[in-house]
Amino acid sequence: MLFNSFTYLIFLPIIVALYWLLPAVCRRGLLLVASYVFYMNWIPAYGLLILLLTVVNYFLGLAIFAHQKRRKLVLTLGLIFNLGCLCFYKYANFLIDSLFQSATWLHTKLGLPLPVPVTEPVVNIILPLGISFFTFEFIHYITDVYRGSQPVKNFWNFALFAAFFPSQIAGPIKRFQDFMKQLLEEPVFRPSTFQAGLYLIFLGLFKKIVLGDNLGQVVNIGFNHLDKLGTLDAWIAVVGFQLQIFFDFSGYTDIGRGSALAFGYKVPKNFNWPFLASNLTEFWHRWHMSLSTWLRDYLFIPLGGSRGGAWKTRRNVMLTMILGGLWHGAAWHYVIWGAFHGGILVLTKEWQDFVSKIGWLARLRPHPIWHCAGVLVTWFLLFMAGILFRSDTMPHALAMAQKLFVPASSGQVVPALLESTLPVTLSAYALFLICSVCWERSDCSQPDAKLASQQPSRTGWRSYAEGVAQWWQNSFAAQAVTYASVALIVLGFAPGKMEPFIYFQF
Amino acid sequence: MTTAEISRTANQSALAPGKHRRWWQEAVTFAGLSAVAVILLELLFATCGIGGQEFLEPDPKLGCRQIPGKQVTWRLEGFSNDYLSSSGHRDVEHEQAKPVGTKRIMVLGDSATEGLQVPLGNTYCRVLERHLNSGSAGRSEVLNFGCSSYSTGQQVLQFEQQAVKYHPDLTVLLYVSGAALQNVYNPYKRVAEARPYFFIDSTGRLQEDDSVLLEQATAMQPNAVLSFLRKNSRIYGVLSQTNLSLSIHEKLYHKIRGWLVSLMARVQPAQSNKFKRLLYPPQDVWPVTSKLITRLNDVCLANGSKLIVMIFPNTVNDPVQTKQIAEFIRLSKQERFGLLDLTPAFKANPDPSSLFLQYHFSSDGHKVAAEQLAAFLKNQKQIDGTTAW
């Protein structure tokens, strides 16, 4: 079930209404059933897969806790089981294809007597939605139990953690300690929380449908018609893709977080102004945060982290990012995308060390121009990496990169952008961001002492705006009209067909 | 509400006690804000060219027709932003009376001819007119009567009821096999689109079946408010477009809507029973379509016009269309009308995919169609000097 589908539009309000109308004792059961209905809406049989993984990991958690002496063995078996499932469903065809291509090359080019089949064997597997995400949650669970956390005793609570539909398909990757705490506290209906959820759902829909999907149409024209691409077209397509994936994924996350809030649950944030990062290391602290922290805690640190000297740290960064790339998709261009990010992260560290050693460079670092230059360089690197991510093959990626730097007259992308609603909607979103920042910065009630000192007294417009906000929060009519208007705007600016979320394929 | 505020509000232990407003205060607020929101949304949508895709209105005889003078901003496939003519066609203004010394080509068809996917000036009708007027001393006019969703039967009726008044010297019908499917329907089906259908009776004659139109006549009667909204409201356009989009792409919506329509038909049996549907055996598409083309040819000849059927390119080698083209060749020889199959020219293009957007012609596709038609007219003149061109 897609968050941007009519089915979800019917599904969510029904479940939310039932959830709060039912006695508290029935709510978790309802959420669990709803989560399975949500998941099985696509391929019902895959409900059994998530159930099997849940049952096995539940008992693995208990076994690790109960058998402390053999916990390493149980953990290893658990990792093999979880990663085995992931590899089978996600990487089987990738492995077969890579082996077949290698064998064919060795056979034809080097004349090695290998038994290469005439046609490439293919395993007919449909990738279960969200498997990459919930497998990572299971790995986190058994690893944390191995590291000393208490396992979840109640199977149904654990099943709900595993299947919770607002974060089931594309994250954010939850931590069971946070989720269980909320689960055991029994969420209470609070209109303010519900309102915050509703706001996030609408914001997410706007990002996904109005911005992401419309950008996708322009980007597709660019990436699908390389032969007719001018230089400006290529740049628009490449920049557009980076924005598209942000709006698509952060839109999904907002809808997921908003849906969770409607039930009184908080799931982690995934984005924190990623395009303001002044280097790639900072970018990964702001982009897909639940994945980057997972990679840090369950891959980078177990590999040795930064404990074994400079070279081992570099190796661990590279390995983490390459595997992170492979996690995104079973194709070589994702691997290279990961390696690119890993390489730049290593270089960033080297550059930072170099700068701190050179006095005059180190003095320049706090300067805003230094920061702005860093932001621009980071954007450029992201655009280059985005080509690897978006292209179907490496030759396609190279051809696209070439288009950026070889001057050519414009083709179809520029007119498509100008004819679309994007100039208006992107400007409106930029204005919204500026207003948000002004609003936050003028808020003296924030615990940030620095900000408070900058704004010693509440300005006239601020108190007026707060009065309007207070009135709005107390008026059901005002809220109804506002949300109906936003819904109409989303419908009006939506492209003809709803597109699935990009991260669903991962 | 900012991100920081969301977490703050979500953290609040209870709702801040707000003043409870009286119901009438809420009602007044709702009415006032709704009015403001409607005005602002209409302005926003008009500025951004949103909700301008509603361009058809009910027609008691043809099922639907284009709204005269409506500004249409098309974004579903391709892009265009133009006005329909005052006579309600995707065309420039044309007087009904034919100017002296002018030769007229009347073009009939469906959405492929209408060409909302490209700017008006790039439709094959406009390109053809420019082409014809650039090389000769005489003046030519090409009239575009193409209308989205029209079946061949509706195109024939449109010619008989409207187009003959324009006294065309030549009539071109762009045949799309999908449009022919709508010539017939299963009379035993409860839900059917409001349009005239056709069947061949026991004596082998072509008969028109207006029973679905009559059945839905009440719903199609001009409603002043609805007509106003359809013509002027962008919000109405957005809602209508959403309804269409969801009907096509969302199975659940389609099911619920179908279920509601069936329910309404059951709830209002009196109205349904007023008009009894004509009952006849299920019809094959081609025999009905060939009779319709024959009828159009006869009407054209009777009104001093010559018919040319232009066949939409079959670049995907659809076997049904391939068979129909063979049938058309036989029929054109028998009935002596012109036949132009666009398939070879489109296939011969170095980049056939550039001639289409998704389903419809791109600007390049329209150009190729216009060039093929112009070349066909030129050849026809050389073959028999009696033709209009």
XYZ file of N, CA and C in Angstrom, chain B residues 4-120:
351
model
N 10.730 22.065 15.086
C 10.944 22.157 16.537
C 9.607 22.192 17.267
N 8.663 22.905 16.637
C 7.357 23.015 17.287
C 6.588 21.704 17.267
N 6.814 20.941 16.192
C 6.126 19.643 16.119
C 6.549 18.787 17.303
N 7.889 18.718 17.521
C 8.338 17.889 18.625
C 7.848 18.463 19.961
N 7.761 19.799 20.009
C 7.288 20.392 21.255
C 5.820 20.072 21.500
N 5.023 20.241 20.431
C 3.592 19.957 20.604
C 3.371 18.479 20.871
N 4.168 17.649 20.181
C 4.026 16.208 20.385
C 4.435 15.818 21.799
N 5.287 16.634 22.417
C 5.761 16.332 23.764
C 4.801 16.825 24.846
N 3.918 17.728 24.450
C 3.029 18.288 25.457
C 2.235 17.183 26.137
N 2.103 17.306 27.422
C 1.423 16.227 28.134
C -0.089 16.300 27.956
N -0.586 17.444 27.690
C -2.034 17.564 27.477
C -2.305 18.771 26.600
N -3.481 18.810 26.049
C -3.854 19.940 25.192
C -3.955 21.205 26.034
N -3.338 22.270 25.505
C -3.464 23.542 26.205
C -4.924 23.922 26.225
N -5.432 24.281 27.374
C -6.866 24.555 27.437
C -7.248 25.743 26.556
N -7.946 25.489 25.506
C -8.351 26.549 24.591
C -9.754 27.012 24.922
N -10.062 28.188 24.404
C -11.415 28.684 24.649
C -12.379 27.882 23.783
N -13.423 27.369 24.388
C -14.409 26.630 23.593
C -15.301 27.613 22.861
N -15.311 27.513 21.570
C -16.079 28.455 20.777
C -17.473 27.903 20.568
N -18.398 28.818 20.441
C -19.778 28.380 20.229
C -19.930 27.902 18.793
N -20.972 27.071 18.591
C -21.139 26.453 17.275
C -21.344 27.486 16.174
N -22.102 28.552 16.513
C -22.367 29.548 15.460
C -21.108 30.332 15.106
N -20.233 30.495 16.103
C -18.963 31.170 15.806
C -18.137 30.316 14.831
N -18.152 29.018 15.099
C -17.424 28.099 14.223
C -18.027 28.088 12.816
N -19.361 28.139 12.780
C -20.058 28.117 11.479
C -19.712 29.370 10.670
N -19.717 30.515 11.360
C -19.387 31.774 10.671
C -17.924 31.730 10.205
N -17.048 31.250 11.088
C -15.632 31.134 10.727
C -15.472 30.235 9.512
N -16.172 29.113 9.550
C -16.074 28.148 8.448
C -16.515 28.777 7.134
N -17.665 29.453 7.174
C -18.195 30.071 5.953
C -17.243 31.144 5.433
N -16.805 32.001 6.347
C -15.926 33.112 5.948
C -14.602 32.604 5.382
N -13.991 31.691 6.127
C -12.694 31.175 5.666
C -12.822 30.379 4.370
N -13.935 29.660 4.248
C -14.148 28.887 3.008
C -14.214 29.830 1.811
N -14.934 30.933 1.985
C -15.055 31.894 0.881
C -13.676 32.459 0.512
N -12.920 32.827 1.540
C -11.573 33.369 1.288
C -10.706 32.308 0.609
N -10.790 31.064 1.127
C -9.966 29.975 0.571
C -10.322 29.713 -0.891
N -11.620 29.741 -1.196
C -12.045 29.496 -2.583
C -11.464 30.560 -3.509
N -11.557 31.809 -3.083
C -11.036 32.905 -3.930
C -9.526 32.752 -4.120
N -8.822 32.507 -3.017
C -7.362 32.381 -3.106
C -6.948 31.181 -3.971
N -7.658 30.066 -3.784
C -7.310 28.869 -4.566
C -7.594 29.074 -6.051
N -8.726 29.719 -6.331
C -9.047 29.987 -7.745
C -7.954 30.859 -8.372
N -7.518 31.865 -7.606
C -6.467 32.757 -8.119
C -5.156 31.978 -8.319
N -4.813 31.179 -7.323
C -3.568 30.396 -7.397
C -3.602 29.441 -8.585
N -4.689 28.711 -8.709
C -4.790 27.721 -9.795
C -4.790 28.413 -11.167
N -5.486 29.543 -11.240
C -5.517 30.258 -12.521
C -4.121 30.761 -12.891
N -3.404 31.274 -11.897
C -2.056 31.792 -12.151
C -1.117 30.674 -12.605
N -1.260 29.518 -11.996
C -0.326 28.408 -12.290
C -0.822 27.485 -13.403
N -1.973 27.786 -13.962
C -2.486 26.920 -15.031
C -2.896 25.552 -14.519
N -3.522 25.535 -13.345
C -3.979 24.270 -12.742
C -5.496 24.190 -12.877
N -6.006 22.986 -13.055
C -7.457 22.792 -13.086
C -8.094 23.289 -14.372
N -7.288 23.460 -15.394
C -7.819 23.938 -16.675
C -7.973 22.821 -17.682
N -8.086 21.603 -17.187
C -8.173 20.465 -18.111
C -9.614 20.007 -18.326
N -10.556 20.696 -17.693
C -11.973 20.349 -17.851
C -12.484 21.084 -19.081
N -12.679 20.389 -20.165
C -13.026 21.101 -21.395
C -14.217 20.480 -22.135
N -14.825 19.440 -21.550
C -15.993 18.821 -22.197
C -17.241 19.070 -21.366
N -18.372 19.219 -22.047
C -19.657 19.352 -21.345
C -20.655 18.399 -21.999
N -21.717 18.039 -21.292
C -22.672 17.073 -21.862
C -23.377 17.642 -23.099
N -23.657 16.757 -24.026
C -24.398 17.147 -25.236
C -25.488 16.092 -25.439
N -26.740 16.537 -25.567
C -27.839 15.548 -25.631
C -27.788 14.639 -26.852
N -27.138 15.097 -27.919
C -27.130 14.282 -29.137
C -25.826 13.492 -29.299
N -24.715 14.145 -28.973
C -23.417 13.486 -29.200
C -22.811 12.905 -27.927
N -23.428 13.131 -26.814
C -22.884 12.639 -25.545
C -22.064 13.708 -24.845
N -21.118 14.274 -25.577
C -20.341 15.380 -25.011
C -19.840 16.275 -26.134
N -19.406 17.459 -25.764
C -18.825 18.385 -26.738
C -17.850 19.305 -26.000
N -16.990 19.967 -26.772
C -16.035 20.881 -26.153
C -16.738 22.178 -25.755
N -16.254 22.776 -24.661
C -16.888 24.003 -24.166
C -16.387 25.197 -24.977
N -17.295 25.929 -25.642
C -16.851 27.050 -26.485
C -16.072 28.097 -25.682
N -14.975 28.531 -26.240
C -14.202 29.630 -25.661
C -13.435 29.301 -24.393
N -13.416 28.041 -23.978
C -12.768 27.680 -22.702
C -11.245 27.707 -22.828
N -10.603 28.294 -21.818
C -9.136 28.226 -21.786
C -8.743 26.864 -21.210
N -7.953 26.140 -21.942
C -7.551 24.793 -21.504
C -6.041 24.765 -21.299
N -5.639 24.401 -20.081
C -4.215 24.172 -19.814
C -4.046 22.675 -19.629
N -3.340 22.050 -20.538
C -3.252 20.598 -20.557
C -1.898 20.149 -20.038
N -1.912 19.294 -19.015
C -0.651 18.802 -18.462
C -0.612 17.289 -18.365
N -1.727 16.609 -18.689
C -1.776 15.164 -18.473
C -0.722 14.426 -19.295
N -0.539 14.848 -20.499
C 0.458 14.243 -21.394
C 0.880 15.382 -22.304
N 2.152 15.747 -22.290
C 2.572 16.926 -23.042
C 2.069 18.190 -22.357
N 2.064 19.281 -23.074
C 1.620 20.552 -22.476
C 1.035 21.454 -23.557
N -0.055 22.123 -23.207
C -0.569 23.195 -24.063
C -1.383 24.137 -23.201
N -1.491 25.358 -23.646
C -2.294 26.353 -22.921
C -2.921 27.266 -23.963
N -4.132 26.919 -24.399
C -4.805 27.677 -25.463
C -6.291 27.783 -25.154
N -6.963 28.569 -25.967
C -8.423 28.693 -25.866
C -9.076 27.825 -26.937
N -10.214 27.225 -26.596
C -11.022 26.563 -27.625
C -11.724 27.675 -28.404
N -12.098 27.374 -29.632
C -12.727 28.415 -30.450
C -14.140 28.702 -29.943
N -14.720 29.803 -30.407
C -16.071 30.177 -29.939
C -17.131 29.177 -30.403
N -16.789 28.384 -31.431
C -17.742 27.343 -31.865
C -17.495 26.042 -31.099
N -16.496 26.040 -30.207
C -16.241 24.864 -29.378
C -15.395 23.825 -30.071
N -14.268 24.239 -30.619
C -13.354 23.274 -31.238
C -11.913 23.642 -30.898
N -11.027 22.673 -30.971
C -9.600 22.955 -30.731
C -9.045 23.532 -32.028
N -9.348 24.789 -32.221
C -9.064 25.374 -33.528
C -9.028 26.899 -33.404
N -8.534 27.537 -34.463
C -8.650 28.991 -34.533
C -10.080 29.319 -34.983
N -10.451 30.579 -34.943
C -11.817 30.962 -35.315
C -12.055 30.776 -36.818
N -13.213 30.201 -37.156
C -13.609 30.065 -38.570
C -15.060 30.494 -38.694
N -15.346 31.279 -39.715
C -16.745 31.625 -40.017
C -17.422 30.375 -40.568
N -18.742 30.260 -40.277
C -19.427 29.097 -40.829
C -19.525 29.211 -42.358
N -19.800 30.442 -42.825
C -19.887 30.639 -44.279
C -18.481 30.573 -44.879
N -18.365 29.790 -45.927
C -17.036 29.616 -46.522
C -16.655 30.856 -47.335
N -15.507 31.465 -47.055
C -15.098 32.637 -47.840
C -14.911 32.272 -49.322
N -15.204 33.242 -50.171
C -15.088 32.998 -51.620
C -13.625 32.687 -51.965
N -13.441 31.696 -52.799
C -12.096 31.352 -53.252
C -11.306 30.527 -52.271
N -11.970 30.111 -51.198
C -11.268 29.301 -50.186
C -11.731 27.857 -50.280
N -10.781 26.964 -50.158
C -11.139 25.541 -50.115
C -10.985 25.056 -48.684
N -11.936 24.216 -48.302
C -11.958 23.806 -46.889
C -11.717 22.313 -46.730
N -10.904 22.008 -45.747
C -10.737 20.602 -45.339
C -11.307 20.484 -43.936
N -12.236 19.572 -43.789
C -12.815 19.313 -42.469
C -12.120 18.086 -41.893
N -11.550 18.210 -40.696
C -10.857 17.059 -40.094
C -11.657 16.548 -38.907
N -12.021 15.277 -38.974
C -12.752 14.634 -37.877
C -11.800 13.682 -37.163
N -12.056 13.466 -35.894
C -11.209 12.516 -35.170
C -11.437 12.610 -33.677
N -10.561 11.949 -32.940
C -10.670 11.966 -31.476
C -9.534 12.804 -30.891
N -9.038 12.400 -29.735
C -8.014 13.204 -29.058
C -6.734 13.338 -29.877
N -6.470 12.352 -30.743
C -5.253 12.430 -31.564
C -5.331 13.610 -32.532
N -6.524 13.904 -33.014
C -6.713 15.051 -33.912
C -6.818 16.349 -33.112
N -7.535 16.260 -32.019
C -7.706 17.421 -31.141
C -6.340 17.970 -30.707
N -5.425 17.077 -30.358
C -4.022 17.441 -30.115
C -3.783 18.371 -28.940
N -4.496 18.139 -27.828
C -4.269 18.998 -26.653
C -2.870 18.824 -26.067
N -2.186 17.789 -26.472
C -0.867 17.484 -25.906
C 0.218 18.413 -26.445
N -0.106 19.150 -27.507
C 0.880 20.069 -28.098
C 0.213 21.433 -28.277
N 0.991 22.500 -28.399
C 0.365 23.811 -28.641
C -0.495 23.777 -29.908
N -1.529 24.602 -29.904
C -2.483 24.611 -31.022
C -1.777 24.739 -32.380
